[in-house]
């Protein structure tokens, strides 16, 4: 009997478990999935019950399984839910899909596989005794352990005085339960961050008929681009295989962007064609090149890569056009709060370098997840970091691990029984946070922990 423990019941944890349930073979497995929140929550993005909170990846690329690309589309068809391969479905439907498939696999699972789902928080791991320690009491022994803990809430701004974070009107995360219900509809809201979390927040405010003015700020003031149907562009990752500098890679990218325009395609199709090759290309870059990308190009890449569906853009753009939301590029220098005037936000405008001030009743932090593991406040992470069982990657993107997710300890040893998946692998793979990549890793890890390991699977967009 092999004991496999999965920490985290988000999409990553579920996809590993589902791949284990689909694994043929005469192996006895005892699998435990630990989740600190509700077991059927499936992580923050899919918890939403709002119809207007859409997936930002089309149906055609959201199958749960890398070896069955039409699986999600087939499920929608079977359940008589309207869609086209290019539709962006509500995230709550995706949650329904995963839970339905999971329940089906559980119903027909082999008797050799024993599965336990436990609502509990893992707080530490004893690597010598091979035990996961749980919050409260108890421990679980493992032969193979997978940390599918996903992302962590955003950090606070690095300001001299962070007193404002203690205010009842400051929301440290846009996903904080009860946030929307606590608003009365007239508040002036200040949003930190202008990415997809901000657009989701605008959509929620819109659906609730929010009347107060909204202001948003980010360093570059860039909003996610919008998805658009376009002629697919052929794969060209191979052209970049010999490039070891970010400038060299972008030179080739520019050539393909021009070519796409000539054939009537679009930059979106070029980005999508590159996506499956990104882990390999990221690997080719030395740390100094990766750093240069993060400092100079990341903000531009992110808005092109993480796009919003047209339905969402219609709402956000109408808010911009009517002045219900104003967006700024700038650096926040100070935030203070007084009982009479609410929040006063001082920032330096990017374009003019002038010091400006804004007022707000409520602040919502939409900065995106904190990825520097030296700063993450979480018992499990803190304990593992202190013991040197895991270590932060040098660029503060996640944890040090191999391309297959094997965690690297502080002494440089690559673990043969402790793995990660998804967001924590960003430093190694860069493109690793969404289902098209996670489903490949989940299959890979399920094979590895059951000893059925094959060479690395290819990521694919279609
Ligand atoms: C708003 C939003 C929209 C998105 N839309 C899409 C989309 O359309 N398509 C797409 O492919 N991707 C999308 N993503 C990316 C998304 O991150 C992935 O799809 C997916 O949710 C990642 O799942 P995960 O399991 O890796 O992480 P998470 O969802 O973060 O799950 C990790 C889980 O681990 C649990 N956990 C953490 N620590 C412990 C512990 N110590 N003990 C026990 N449990 C623990 C947490 O409670 C959590 O439930 C979106 C992300 C966001 C934020």
CSV table of N, CA, C and O and ligand atoms in Angstrom, one decimal, residues 7-13 34-37 41-46 54-57 62 91 120-123 148-152 175 197 200 275 378 380 421-423 433-436 438, ligand 1:
chain,number,residue,atom,x,y,z
A,7,UNK,N,-1.7,18.1,-0.3
A,7,UNK,CA,-2.1,19.2,0.5
A,7,UNK,C,-2.7,20.3,-0.4
A,7,UNK,O,-2.0,20.8,-1.2
A,8,UNK,N,-4.0,20.5,-0.3
A,8,UNK,CA,-4.7,21.5,-1.1
A,8,UNK,C,-5.7,20.9,-2.0
A,8,UNK,O,-5.5,20.0,-2.8
A,9,UNK,N,-7.0,21.4,-1.8
A,9,UNK,CA,-8.1,21.0,-2.6
A,9,UNK,C,-8.6,22.0,-3.6
A,9,UNK,O,-9.8,22.2,-3.7
A,10,UNK,N,-7.6,22.7,-4.2
A,10,UNK,CA,-8.0,23.5,-5.4
A,10,UNK,C,-8.0,22.7,-6.6
A,10,UNK,O,-8.0,21.4,-6.6
A,11,UNK,N,-8.0,23.3,-7.8
A,11,UNK,CA,-8.1,22.6,-9.0
A,11,UNK,C,-6.9,21.6,-9.1
A,11,UNK,O,-7.0,20.5,-9.5
A,12,UNK,N,-5.7,22.1,-8.7
A,12,UNK,CA,-4.5,21.3,-8.8
A,12,UNK,C,-4.6,20.0,-8.0
A,12,UNK,O,-4.4,18.9,-8.5
A,13,UNK,N,-5.1,20.1,-6.7
A,13,UNK,CA,-5.2,18.9,-5.9
A,13,UNK,C,-6.3,18.0,-6.5
A,13,UNK,O,-6.0,16.8,-6.6
A,34,UNK,N,-6.0,16.9,1.6
A,34,UNK,CA,-6.3,17.8,2.8
A,34,UNK,C,-6.6,19.1,2.2
A,34,UNK,O,-6.0,19.7,1.3
A,35,UNK,N,-7.7,19.7,2.8
A,35,UNK,CA,-8.1,21.1,2.4
A,35,UNK,C,-8.5,21.8,3.6
A,35,UNK,O,-9.4,21.3,4.4
A,36,UNK,N,-8.0,23.0,3.8
A,36,UNK,CA,-8.3,23.7,5.0
A,36,UNK,C,-9.6,24.4,5.0
A,36,UNK,O,-10.2,24.7,6.0
A,37,UNK,N,-10.1,24.7,3.8
A,37,UNK,CA,-11.5,25.3,3.7
A,37,UNK,C,-12.5,24.2,3.3
A,37,UNK,O,-12.2,23.1,3.5
A,41,UNK,N,-14.9,23.5,-2.3
A,41,UNK,CA,-14.8,24.9,-2.7
A,41,UNK,C,-14.0,25.0,-4.0
A,41,UNK,O,-14.3,25.9,-4.8
A,42,UNK,N,-13.0,24.2,-4.1
A,42,UNK,CA,-12.2,24.2,-5.3
A,42,UNK,C,-11.3,25.4,-5.5
A,42,UNK,O,-11.0,25.8,-6.7
A,43,UNK,N,-10.9,26.1,-4.4
A,43,UNK,CA,-10.1,27.3,-4.5
A,43,UNK,C,-10.9,28.5,-4.8
A,43,UNK,O,-12.0,28.5,-5.2
A,44,UNK,N,-10.2,29.7,-4.5
A,44,UNK,CA,-10.9,31.0,-4.6
A,44,UNK,C,-11.5,31.3,-5.9
A,44,UNK,O,-12.7,31.7,-6.0
A,45,UNK,N,-10.9,31.1,-7.1
A,45,UNK,CA,-11.5,31.5,-8.3
A,45,UNK,C,-12.8,30.9,-8.6
A,45,UNK,O,-13.7,31.5,-9.3
A,46,UNK,N,-13.0,29.6,-8.2
A,46,UNK,CA,-14.3,28.9,-8.6
A,46,UNK,C,-15.3,28.9,-7.5
A,46,UNK,O,-16.4,28.3,-7.7
A,54,UNK,N,-16.5,35.1,-15.3
A,54,UNK,CA,-16.2,34.1,-16.3
A,54,UNK,C,-14.8,33.6,-16.3
A,54,UNK,O,-13.9,34.2,-15.8
A,55,UNK,N,-14.7,32.4,-16.8
A,55,UNK,CA,-13.3,31.8,-17.1
A,55,UNK,C,-12.7,32.8,-18.0
A,55,UNK,O,-13.3,33.4,-18.9
A,56,UNK,N,-11.3,32.9,-18.0
A,56,UNK,CA,-10.7,33.7,-19.0
A,56,UNK,C,-9.9,32.8,-20.0
A,56,UNK,O,-9.1,33.3,-20.7
A,57,UNK,N,-10.3,31.5,-20.0
A,57,UNK,CA,-9.7,30.6,-21.0
A,57,UNK,C,-11.0,30.0,-21.7
A,57,UNK,O,-11.9,29.6,-21.0
A,62,UNK,N,-10.1,24.1,-21.7
A,62,UNK,CA,-10.4,24.0,-20.2
A,62,UNK,C,-10.7,22.5,-19.8
A,62,UNK,O,-11.2,22.3,-18.7
A,91,UNK,N,-17.4,30.7,-14.1
A,91,UNK,CA,-16.5,29.9,-13.3
A,91,UNK,C,-17.2,28.9,-12.4
A,91,UNK,O,-16.7,27.8,-12.1
A,120,UNK,N,-8.8,19.8,6.8
A,120,UNK,CA,-7.8,20.1,7.8
A,120,UNK,C,-6.7,20.8,7.2
A,120,UNK,O,-6.5,20.8,6.0
A,121,UNK,N,-6.0,21.6,8.1
A,121,UNK,CA,-4.8,22.4,7.6
A,121,UNK,C,-3.5,21.6,7.9
A,121,UNK,O,-3.3,21.2,9.0
A,122,UNK,N,-2.7,21.5,6.9
A,122,UNK,CA,-1.4,20.9,7.2
A,122,UNK,C,-0.5,22.1,7.7
A,122,UNK,O,-0.5,23.1,7.1
A,123,UNK,N,0.2,21.8,8.8
A,123,UNK,CA,0.9,22.9,9.4
A,123,UNK,C,2.4,22.7,9.4
A,123,UNK,O,3.3,23.6,9.5
A,148,UNK,N,-0.1,21.1,-3.1
A,148,UNK,CA,-0.9,21.8,-4.1
A,148,UNK,C,-1.6,23.0,-3.5
A,148,UNK,O,-2.8,23.2,-3.6
A,149,UNK,N,-0.7,23.8,-2.9
A,149,UNK,CA,-1.3,24.9,-2.0
A,149,UNK,C,-1.6,26.2,-2.8
A,149,UNK,O,-2.0,27.2,-2.3
A,150,UNK,N,-1.3,26.2,-4.1
A,150,UNK,CA,-1.7,27.3,-5.0
A,150,UNK,C,-1.1,28.6,-4.7
A,150,UNK,O,0.1,28.7,-4.3
A,151,UNK,N,-2.0,29.6,-4.7
A,151,UNK,CA,-1.5,31.0,-4.5
A,151,UNK,C,-1.9,31.5,-3.1
A,151,UNK,O,-2.8,30.9,-2.4
A,152,UNK,N,-1.3,32.5,-2.6
A,152,UNK,CA,-1.6,33.2,-1.3
A,152,UNK,C,-2.1,34.6,-1.5
A,152,UNK,O,-1.8,35.2,-2.6
A,175,UNK,N,-11.1,38.8,-2.6
A,175,UNK,CA,-11.9,37.6,-2.5
A,175,UNK,C,-12.4,37.4,-1.0
A,175,UNK,O,-12.9,36.3,-0.7
A,197,UNK,N,-8.1,40.8,-11.4
A,197,UNK,CA,-8.8,40.8,-10.1
A,197,UNK,C,-9.6,42.1,-10.0
A,197,UNK,O,-10.7,42.1,-9.5
A,200,UNK,N,-12.7,41.7,-12.3
A,200,UNK,CA,-13.7,41.0,-11.6
A,200,UNK,C,-14.4,41.8,-10.5
A,200,UNK,O,-15.6,41.7,-10.3
A,275,UNK,N,2.6,30.0,-26.0
A,275,UNK,CA,2.3,29.6,-24.6
A,275,UNK,C,2.8,28.2,-24.2
A,275,UNK,O,3.5,28.0,-23.2
A,378,UNK,N,2.1,31.9,6.7
A,378,UNK,CA,1.3,30.6,6.5
A,378,UNK,C,2.1,29.6,7.3
A,378,UNK,O,3.3,29.4,7.0
A,380,UNK,N,2.4,26.3,7.5
A,380,UNK,CA,3.1,25.3,6.7
A,380,UNK,C,4.3,25.8,6.0
A,380,UNK,O,5.4,25.3,6.1
A,421,UNK,N,3.0,21.7,-7.5
A,421,UNK,CA,2.3,21.8,-8.8
A,421,UNK,C,1.7,23.2,-8.9
A,421,UNK,O,1.4,23.8,-7.9
A,422,UNK,N,1.6,23.7,-10.1
A,422,UNK,CA,0.9,25.0,-10.3
A,422,UNK,C,1.8,26.2,-9.9
A,422,UNK,O,3.0,26.2,-10.1
A,423,UNK,N,1.1,27.1,-9.3
A,423,UNK,CA,1.7,28.4,-9.0
A,423,UNK,C,3.1,28.4,-8.3
A,423,UNK,O,4.0,29.2,-8.7
A,433,UNK,N,0.2,28.6,-14.0
A,433,UNK,CA,-0.8,28.9,-13.0
A,433,UNK,C,-2.2,28.5,-13.5
A,433,UNK,O,-3.2,28.7,-12.7
A,434,UNK,N,-2.4,28.1,-14.8
A,434,UNK,CA,-3.8,27.9,-15.2
A,434,UNK,C,-4.0,26.5,-15.7
A,434,UNK,O,-3.0,25.7,-15.8
A,435,UNK,N,-5.2,26.1,-15.9
A,435,UNK,CA,-5.6,24.7,-16.1
A,435,UNK,C,-4.8,24.1,-17.3
A,435,UNK,O,-4.4,22.9,-17.2
A,436,UNK,N,-4.7,24.8,-18.5
A,436,UNK,CA,-4.0,24.1,-19.5
A,436,UNK,C,-2.6,23.6,-19.2
A,436,UNK,O,-2.1,22.6,-19.7
A,438,UNK,N,-1.7,23.2,-15.6
A,438,UNK,CA,-1.9,22.4,-14.4
A,438,UNK,C,-2.3,20.9,-14.8
A,438,UNK,O,-1.9,20.0,-14.2
B,1,LIG,C1,-10.0,35.3,-10.5
B,1,LIG,C2,-9.3,34.2,-11.1
B,1,LIG,C3,-9.7,33.7,-12.3
B,1,LIG,C4,-9.1,32.7,-12.9
B,1,LIG,N1,-9.6,32.2,-14.1
B,1,LIG,C5,-8.9,31.1,-14.7
B,1,LIG,C6,-9.4,30.5,-15.9
B,1,LIG,O1,-10.4,31.0,-16.4
B,1,LIG,N2,-8.8,29.5,-16.4
B,1,LIG,C7,-7.7,29.0,-15.8
B,1,LIG,O2,-7.1,28.0,-16.3
B,1,LIG,N3,-7.2,29.5,-14.7
B,1,LIG,C8,-7.7,30.6,-14.1
B,1,LIG,N4,-7.2,31.1,-13.0
B,1,LIG,C9,-6.0,30.6,-12.5
B,1,LIG,C10,-6.2,29.7,-11.3
B,1,LIG,O3,-5.2,30.0,-10.4
B,1,LIG,C11,-6.2,28.2,-11.6
B,1,LIG,O4,-7.2,27.9,-12.5
B,1,LIG,C12,-6.4,27.3,-10.4
B,1,LIG,O5,-7.4,27.8,-9.6
B,1,LIG,C13,-5.2,27.1,-9.5
B,1,LIG,O6,-5.6,26.1,-8.6
B,1,LIG,P1,-4.6,25.6,-7.4
B,1,LIG,O7,-5.3,24.3,-6.9
B,1,LIG,O8,-3.2,25.4,-8.0
B,1,LIG,O9,-4.6,26.7,-6.4
B,1,LIG,P2,-5.7,27.3,-5.4
B,1,LIG,O10,-6.9,27.5,-6.1
B,1,LIG,O11,-5.0,28.5,-4.7
B,1,LIG,O12,-5.9,26.1,-4.3
B,1,LIG,C14,-5.0,25.8,-3.3
B,1,LIG,C15,-5.8,25.2,-2.2
B,1,LIG,O13,-4.9,24.8,-1.2
B,1,LIG,C16,-5.5,25.0,0.1
B,1,LIG,N5,-4.4,25.1,1.1
B,1,LIG,C17,-3.4,26.0,1.2
B,1,LIG,N6,-2.6,25.7,2.2
B,1,LIG,C18,-3.1,24.6,2.8
B,1,LIG,C19,-2.7,23.9,3.9
B,1,LIG,N7,-1.7,24.2,4.6
B,1,LIG,N8,-3.5,22.8,4.3
B,1,LIG,C20,-4.6,22.5,3.6
B,1,LIG,N9,-5.0,23.2,2.5
B,1,LIG,C21,-4.3,24.2,2.1
B,1,LIG,C22,-6.2,26.3,-0.1
B,1,LIG,O14,-7.2,26.5,0.9
B,1,LIG,C23,-6.8,26.2,-1.5
B,1,LIG,O15,-8.1,25.7,-1.5
B,1,LIG,C24,-7.9,32.1,-12.4
B,1,LIG,C25,-7.4,32.7,-11.2
B,1,LIG,C26,-8.1,33.7,-10.6
B,1,LIG,C27,-7.6,34.3,-9.3
